Short mmCIF file of C-alpha atoms in Angstrom, two decimals:
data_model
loop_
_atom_site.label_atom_id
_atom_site.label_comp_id
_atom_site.label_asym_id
_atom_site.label_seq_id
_atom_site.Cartn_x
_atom_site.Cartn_y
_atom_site.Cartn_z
CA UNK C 171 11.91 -2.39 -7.12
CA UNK C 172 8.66 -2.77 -9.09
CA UNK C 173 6.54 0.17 -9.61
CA UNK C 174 2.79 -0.57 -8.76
CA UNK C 175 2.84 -4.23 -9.45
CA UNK C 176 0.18 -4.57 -6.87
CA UNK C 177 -2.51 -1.46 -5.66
CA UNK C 178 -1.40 0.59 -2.40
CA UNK C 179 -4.22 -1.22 -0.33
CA UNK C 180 -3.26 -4.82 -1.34
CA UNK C 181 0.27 -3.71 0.02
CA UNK C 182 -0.90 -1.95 3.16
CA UNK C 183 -2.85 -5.25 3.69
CA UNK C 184 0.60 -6.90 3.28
CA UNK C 185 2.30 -4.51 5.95
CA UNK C 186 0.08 -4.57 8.13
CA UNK C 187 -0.88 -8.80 8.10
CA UNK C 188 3.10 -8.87 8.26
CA UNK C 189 3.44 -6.87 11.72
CA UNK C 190 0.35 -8.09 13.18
CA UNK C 191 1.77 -11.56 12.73
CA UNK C 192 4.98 -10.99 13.93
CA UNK C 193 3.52 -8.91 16.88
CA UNK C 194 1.43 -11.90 18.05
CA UNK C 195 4.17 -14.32 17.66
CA UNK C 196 6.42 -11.81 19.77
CA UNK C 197 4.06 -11.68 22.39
CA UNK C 198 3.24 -15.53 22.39
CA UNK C 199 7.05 -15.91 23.33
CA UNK C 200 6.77 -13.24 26.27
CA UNK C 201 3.54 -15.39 27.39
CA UNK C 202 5.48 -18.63 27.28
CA UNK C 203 8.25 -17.01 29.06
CA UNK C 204 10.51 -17.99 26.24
CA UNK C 205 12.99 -14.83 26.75
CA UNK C 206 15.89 -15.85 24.94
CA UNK C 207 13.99 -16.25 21.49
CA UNK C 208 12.24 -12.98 22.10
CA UNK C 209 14.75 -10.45 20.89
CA UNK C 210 14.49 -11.61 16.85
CA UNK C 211 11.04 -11.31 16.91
CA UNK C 212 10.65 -8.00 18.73
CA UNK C 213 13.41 -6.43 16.42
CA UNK C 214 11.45 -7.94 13.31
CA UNK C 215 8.36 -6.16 14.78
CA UNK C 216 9.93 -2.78 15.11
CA UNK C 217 11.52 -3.10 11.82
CA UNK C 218 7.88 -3.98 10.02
CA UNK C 219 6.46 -1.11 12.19
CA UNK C 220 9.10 1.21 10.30
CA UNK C 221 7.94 -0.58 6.47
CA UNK C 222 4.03 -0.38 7.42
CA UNK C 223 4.73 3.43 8.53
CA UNK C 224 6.97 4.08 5.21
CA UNK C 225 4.62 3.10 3.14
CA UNK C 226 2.03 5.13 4.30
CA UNK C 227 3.86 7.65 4.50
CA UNK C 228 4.30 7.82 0.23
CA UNK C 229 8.00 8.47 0.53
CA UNK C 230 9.29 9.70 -2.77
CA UNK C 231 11.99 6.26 -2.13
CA UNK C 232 9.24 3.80 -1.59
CA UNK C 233 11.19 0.92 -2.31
CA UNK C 234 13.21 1.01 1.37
CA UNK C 235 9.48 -0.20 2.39
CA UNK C 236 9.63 -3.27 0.60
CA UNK C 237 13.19 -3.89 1.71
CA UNK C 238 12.59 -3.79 5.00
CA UNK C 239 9.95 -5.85 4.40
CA UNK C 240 12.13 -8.22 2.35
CA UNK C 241 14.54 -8.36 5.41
CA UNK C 242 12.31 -8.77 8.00
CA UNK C 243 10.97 -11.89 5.82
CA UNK C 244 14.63 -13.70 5.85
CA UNK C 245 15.41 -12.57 8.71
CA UNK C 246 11.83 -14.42 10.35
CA UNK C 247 12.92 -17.37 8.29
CA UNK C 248 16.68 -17.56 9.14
CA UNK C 249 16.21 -17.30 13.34
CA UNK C 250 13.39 -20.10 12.29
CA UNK C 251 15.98 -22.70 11.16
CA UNK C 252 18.56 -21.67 13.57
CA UNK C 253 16.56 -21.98 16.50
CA UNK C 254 14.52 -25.17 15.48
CA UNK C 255 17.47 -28.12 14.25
CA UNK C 256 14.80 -30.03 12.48
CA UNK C 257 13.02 -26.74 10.55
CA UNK C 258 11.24 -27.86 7.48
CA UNK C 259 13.46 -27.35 4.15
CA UNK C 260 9.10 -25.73 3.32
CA UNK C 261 10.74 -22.92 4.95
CA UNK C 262 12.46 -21.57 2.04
CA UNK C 263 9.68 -20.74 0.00
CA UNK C 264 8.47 -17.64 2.27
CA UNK C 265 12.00 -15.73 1.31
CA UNK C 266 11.95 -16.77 -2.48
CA UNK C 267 8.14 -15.71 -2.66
CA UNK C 268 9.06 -12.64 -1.52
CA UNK C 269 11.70 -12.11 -3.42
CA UNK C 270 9.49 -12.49 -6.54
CA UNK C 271 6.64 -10.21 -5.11
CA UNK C 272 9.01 -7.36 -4.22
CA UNK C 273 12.23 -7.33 -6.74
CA UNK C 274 12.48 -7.14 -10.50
CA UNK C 275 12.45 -10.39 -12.37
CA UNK C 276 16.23 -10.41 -12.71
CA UNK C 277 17.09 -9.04 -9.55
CA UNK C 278 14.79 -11.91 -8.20
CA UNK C 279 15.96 -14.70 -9.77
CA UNK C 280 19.70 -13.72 -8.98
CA UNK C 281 18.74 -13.34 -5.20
CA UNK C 282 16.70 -16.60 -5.19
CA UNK C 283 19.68 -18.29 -6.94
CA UNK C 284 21.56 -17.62 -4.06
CA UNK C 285 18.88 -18.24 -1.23
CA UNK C 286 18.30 -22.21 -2.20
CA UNK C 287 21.85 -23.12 -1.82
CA UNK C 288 22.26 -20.88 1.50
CA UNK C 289 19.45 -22.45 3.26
CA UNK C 290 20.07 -25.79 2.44
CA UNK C 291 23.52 -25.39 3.96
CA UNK C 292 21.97 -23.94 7.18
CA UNK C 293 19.57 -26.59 7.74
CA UNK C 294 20.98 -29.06 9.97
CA UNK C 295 19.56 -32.27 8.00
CA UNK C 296 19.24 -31.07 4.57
CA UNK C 297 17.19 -33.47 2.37
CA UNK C 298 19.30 -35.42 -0.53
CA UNK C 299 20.51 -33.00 -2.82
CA UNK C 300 19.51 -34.76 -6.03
CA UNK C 301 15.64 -34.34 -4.85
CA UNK C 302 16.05 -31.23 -3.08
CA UNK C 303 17.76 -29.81 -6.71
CA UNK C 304 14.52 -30.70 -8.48
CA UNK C 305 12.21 -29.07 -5.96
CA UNK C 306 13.91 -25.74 -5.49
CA UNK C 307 14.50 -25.34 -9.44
CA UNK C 308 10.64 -26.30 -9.92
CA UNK C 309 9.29 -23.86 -6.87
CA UNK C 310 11.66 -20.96 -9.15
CA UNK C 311 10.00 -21.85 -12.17
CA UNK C 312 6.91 -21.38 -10.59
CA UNK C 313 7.18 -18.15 -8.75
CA UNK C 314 9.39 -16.66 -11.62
CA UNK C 315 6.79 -17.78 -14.37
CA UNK C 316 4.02 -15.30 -13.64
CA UNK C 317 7.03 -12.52 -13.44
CA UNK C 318 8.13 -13.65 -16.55
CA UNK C 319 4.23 -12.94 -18.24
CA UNK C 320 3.90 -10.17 -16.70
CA UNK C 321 7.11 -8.38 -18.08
CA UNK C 322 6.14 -10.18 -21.41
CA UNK C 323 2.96 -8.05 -21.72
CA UNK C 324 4.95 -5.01 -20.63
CA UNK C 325 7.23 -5.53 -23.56
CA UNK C 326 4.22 -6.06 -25.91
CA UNK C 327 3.27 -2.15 -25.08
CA UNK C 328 4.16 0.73 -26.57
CA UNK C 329 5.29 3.86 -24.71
CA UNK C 330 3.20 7.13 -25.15
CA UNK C 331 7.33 8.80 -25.38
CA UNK C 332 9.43 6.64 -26.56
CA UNK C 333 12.26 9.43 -25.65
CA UNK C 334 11.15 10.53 -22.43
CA UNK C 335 8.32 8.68 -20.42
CA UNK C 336 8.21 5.16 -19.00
CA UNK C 337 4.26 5.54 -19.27
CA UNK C 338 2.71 2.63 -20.56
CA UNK C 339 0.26 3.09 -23.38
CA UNK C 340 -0.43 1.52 -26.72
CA UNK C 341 0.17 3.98 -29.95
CA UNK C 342 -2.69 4.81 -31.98
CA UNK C 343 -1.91 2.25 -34.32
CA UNK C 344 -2.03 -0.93 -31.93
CA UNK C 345 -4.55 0.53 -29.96
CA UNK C 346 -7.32 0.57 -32.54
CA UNK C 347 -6.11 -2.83 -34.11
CA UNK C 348 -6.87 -3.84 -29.90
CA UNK C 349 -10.04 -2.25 -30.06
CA UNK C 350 -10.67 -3.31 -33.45
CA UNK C 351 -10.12 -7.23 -31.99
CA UNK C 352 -12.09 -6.34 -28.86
CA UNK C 353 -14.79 -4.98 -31.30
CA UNK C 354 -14.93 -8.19 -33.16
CA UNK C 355 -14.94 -10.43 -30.07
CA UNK C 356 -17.92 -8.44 -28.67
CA UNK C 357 -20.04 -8.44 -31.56
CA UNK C 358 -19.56 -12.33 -32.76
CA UNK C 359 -20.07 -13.41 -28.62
CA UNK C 360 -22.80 -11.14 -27.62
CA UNK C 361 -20.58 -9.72 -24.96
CA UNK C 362 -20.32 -5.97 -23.45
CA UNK C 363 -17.60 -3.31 -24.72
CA UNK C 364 -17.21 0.25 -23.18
CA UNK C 365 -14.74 3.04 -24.57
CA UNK C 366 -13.75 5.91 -21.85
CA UNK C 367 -12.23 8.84 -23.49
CA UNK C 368 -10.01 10.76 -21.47
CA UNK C 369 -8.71 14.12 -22.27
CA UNK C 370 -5.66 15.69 -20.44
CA UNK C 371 -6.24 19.78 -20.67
CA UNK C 372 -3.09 20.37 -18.80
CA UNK C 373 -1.07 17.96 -21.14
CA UNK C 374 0.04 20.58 -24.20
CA UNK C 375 0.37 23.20 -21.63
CA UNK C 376 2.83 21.78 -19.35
CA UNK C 377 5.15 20.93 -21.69
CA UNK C 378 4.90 24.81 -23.54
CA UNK C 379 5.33 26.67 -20.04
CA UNK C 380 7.19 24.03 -17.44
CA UNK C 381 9.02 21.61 -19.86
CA UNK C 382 8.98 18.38 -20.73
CA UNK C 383 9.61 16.93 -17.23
CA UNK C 384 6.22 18.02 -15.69
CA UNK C 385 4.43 16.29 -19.32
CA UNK C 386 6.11 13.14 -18.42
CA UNK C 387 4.81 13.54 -14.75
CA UNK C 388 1.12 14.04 -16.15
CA UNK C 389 1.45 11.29 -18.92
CA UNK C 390 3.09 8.49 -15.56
CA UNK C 391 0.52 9.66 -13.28
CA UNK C 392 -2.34 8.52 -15.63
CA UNK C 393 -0.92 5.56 -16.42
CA UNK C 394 -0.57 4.66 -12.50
CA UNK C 395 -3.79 5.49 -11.42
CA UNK C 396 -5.12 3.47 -14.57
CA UNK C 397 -3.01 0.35 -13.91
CA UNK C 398 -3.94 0.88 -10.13
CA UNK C 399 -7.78 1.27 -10.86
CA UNK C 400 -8.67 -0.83 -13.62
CA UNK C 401 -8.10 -4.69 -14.69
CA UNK C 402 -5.03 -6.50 -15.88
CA UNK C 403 -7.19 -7.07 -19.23
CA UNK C 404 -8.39 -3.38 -19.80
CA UNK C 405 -6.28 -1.64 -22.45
CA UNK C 406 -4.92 2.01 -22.27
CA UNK C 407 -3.73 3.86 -25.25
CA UNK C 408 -3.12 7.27 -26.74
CA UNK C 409 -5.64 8.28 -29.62
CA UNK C 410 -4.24 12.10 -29.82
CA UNK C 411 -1.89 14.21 -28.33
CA UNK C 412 -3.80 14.76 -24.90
CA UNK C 413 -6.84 12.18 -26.08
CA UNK C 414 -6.79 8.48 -24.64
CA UNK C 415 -8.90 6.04 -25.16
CA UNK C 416 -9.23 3.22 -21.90
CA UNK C 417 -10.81 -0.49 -23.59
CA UNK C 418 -13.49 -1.69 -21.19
CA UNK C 419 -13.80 -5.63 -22.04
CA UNK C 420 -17.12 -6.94 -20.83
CA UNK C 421 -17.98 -3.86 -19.33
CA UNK C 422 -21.71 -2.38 -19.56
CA UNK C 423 -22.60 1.04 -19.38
CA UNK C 424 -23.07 1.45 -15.82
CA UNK C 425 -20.22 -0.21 -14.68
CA UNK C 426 -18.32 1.94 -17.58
CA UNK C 427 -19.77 4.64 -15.54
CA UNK C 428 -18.31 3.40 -12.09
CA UNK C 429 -15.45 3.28 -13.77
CA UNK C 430 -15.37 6.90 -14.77
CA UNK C 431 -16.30 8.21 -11.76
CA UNK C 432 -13.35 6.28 -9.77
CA UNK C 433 -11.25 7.52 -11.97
CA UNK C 434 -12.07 10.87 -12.22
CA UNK C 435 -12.09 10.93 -8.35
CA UNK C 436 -8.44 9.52 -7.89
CA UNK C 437 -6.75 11.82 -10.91
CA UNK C 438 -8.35 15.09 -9.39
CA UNK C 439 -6.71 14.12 -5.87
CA UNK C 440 -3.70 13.85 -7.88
CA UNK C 441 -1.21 17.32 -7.20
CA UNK C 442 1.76 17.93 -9.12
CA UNK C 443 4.63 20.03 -8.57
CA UNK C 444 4.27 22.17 -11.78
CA UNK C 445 1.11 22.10 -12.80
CA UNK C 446 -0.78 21.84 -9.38
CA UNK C 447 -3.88 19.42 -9.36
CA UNK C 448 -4.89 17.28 -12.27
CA UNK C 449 -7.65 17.88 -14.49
CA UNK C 450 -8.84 15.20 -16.31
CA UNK C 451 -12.22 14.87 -18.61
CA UNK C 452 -13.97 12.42 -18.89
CA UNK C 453 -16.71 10.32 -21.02
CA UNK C 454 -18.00 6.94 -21.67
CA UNK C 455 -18.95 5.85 -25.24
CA UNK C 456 -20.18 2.67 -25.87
CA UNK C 457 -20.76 0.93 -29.46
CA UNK C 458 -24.01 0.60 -30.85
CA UNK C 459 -25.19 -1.38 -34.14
CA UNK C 460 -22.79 0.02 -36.37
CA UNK C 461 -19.67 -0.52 -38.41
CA UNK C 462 -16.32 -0.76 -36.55
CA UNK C 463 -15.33 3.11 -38.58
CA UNK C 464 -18.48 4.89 -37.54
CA UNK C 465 -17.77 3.81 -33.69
CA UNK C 466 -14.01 5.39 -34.21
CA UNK C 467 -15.69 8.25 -35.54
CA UNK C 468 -17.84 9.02 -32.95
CA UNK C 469 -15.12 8.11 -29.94
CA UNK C 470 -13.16 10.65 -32.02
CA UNK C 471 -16.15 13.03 -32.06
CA UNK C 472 -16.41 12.73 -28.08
CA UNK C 473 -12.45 13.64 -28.01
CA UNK C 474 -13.24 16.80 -29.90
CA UNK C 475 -15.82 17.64 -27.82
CA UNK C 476 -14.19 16.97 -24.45
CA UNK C 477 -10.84 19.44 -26.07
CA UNK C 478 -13.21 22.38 -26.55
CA UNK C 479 -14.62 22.03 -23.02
#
């Protein structure tokens, strides 16, 4: 499954649109008296009930939420062209959506693969295949093409541990020739550029007295609650061995300071196993009229000063 592709509200929205629809189309059928088409729905409702309550509930296997969801979806769409003869063949873009929201790109595009030909055949007068060829391979182009970006910039990051943690950060290297760019960009356009420096106390010290699995658990929780909190275009990366630096494009100081705050808030509600609740410092630094070396200097000053407390 894909781990926080979207924020946990955006998919509780999902959920809960998902059951509330289904709910009202259940009960439109009981109002209509239409009986026999009644027991699809009501299962489908039950079964979103059980994804909506799953992922609230922040199940350490998360991902049987979004197949439920994911079955409930072709299931809605299958009893739709079974029970209508003349269903639309615009039915079969609510499963492959879906599929792209909810699976990995491969995974995805196998699955999708499979649900063109499958509903076609199901239909009862399928369109010609030559046309109906060039529409389903140009509606998987289009759902899979965002996917396909969105792994690219993945790839284009470097991990903060190569060895050990899936946590995606930039290295110290790319991450000042990013801020370096960003620098630039700000300076020649008149725009906005804010620095937080974040400081992980807890980071040497978990890995000296519980291993390295609770440093990767520190090093992945930051990285979630900063690709959860902050904007595809903001850029985290490691500047020290517990030192990050977060890249605030177009940012000013007081929304640099929203910022910080949110994300102090949502790390210190953050308890691990190990090391019990996070403790993360915090502090904005923003450039001023000065070379691009004196600004790295004095983010690295603020590091040092957040390290001795």
């Amino acid at each position: 499954m894909t781990r926080r592709l979207f924020p946990k509200r955006l998919m509780t929205l999902a959920y809960s649109a998902s059951l509330v629809l289904m709910m009202g189309y259940a009960l439109w059928l009981y109002g209509m008296g239409n009986y026999q088409s009644l027991s699809i729905p009501a299962f489908l409702t039950l079964l979103l009930l059980a994804a909506l309550l799953l992922h609230l509930g922040q199940t350490t296997k998360g991902y049987i939420a979004q197949v439920l969801l994911l079955v409930g979806t072709c299931l809605a769409v299958l009893n739709a062209i079974f029970n209508y003869p003349y269903a639309s063949i615009m039915w079969l873009g609510l499963p492959m959506a879906s599929v792209f929201l909810l699976l990995p790109l491969w995974t995805a595009l196998a699955l999708a693969s499979l649900i063109g030909p499958l509903v076609w055949l199901a239909i009862s007068h399928p369109p010609q295949p030559i046309s109906f060829l060039f529409g389903y391979i140009t509606l998987l182009l289009l759902l899979a093409l965002p996917r396909w970006e969105h792994a690219r910039h993945k790839a284009l990051l470097h991990v903060t541990d190569p060895n050990d943690s899936d946590c995606d950060a930039y290295n110290i290297d790319t991450l000042k020739e990013r801020l370096h760019n960003e620098y630039q960009r700000a300076a020649m356009l008149n725009r906005r550029l804010a620095v937080l420096v974040i400081h992980l106390p807890q980071l040497d010290m978990a890995e000296e007295q519980f291993g390295a699995r609770a440093k990767i658990a520190l090093l992945n929780t930051l990285c979630s609650e900063v690709n959860a909190r902050c904007r595809d275009h903001d850029v985290l990366g490691r500047a020290g061995d517990a030192t990050f630096w977060l890249v605030l494009p177009d940012t000013s100081e007081s929304g640099a300071l929203l910022v910080r705050e949110r994300l102090h808030y949502s790390l210190s509600q953050c308890v691990l196993l190990e090391t019990g609740q996070l403790e993360a410092r915090i502090a904005a630094c923003l450039p001023r009229k000065e070379s691009f070396e004196r600004y790295v200097h004095r983010l690295n000053a603020r590091a040092d000063a957040l390290a001795n407390g």
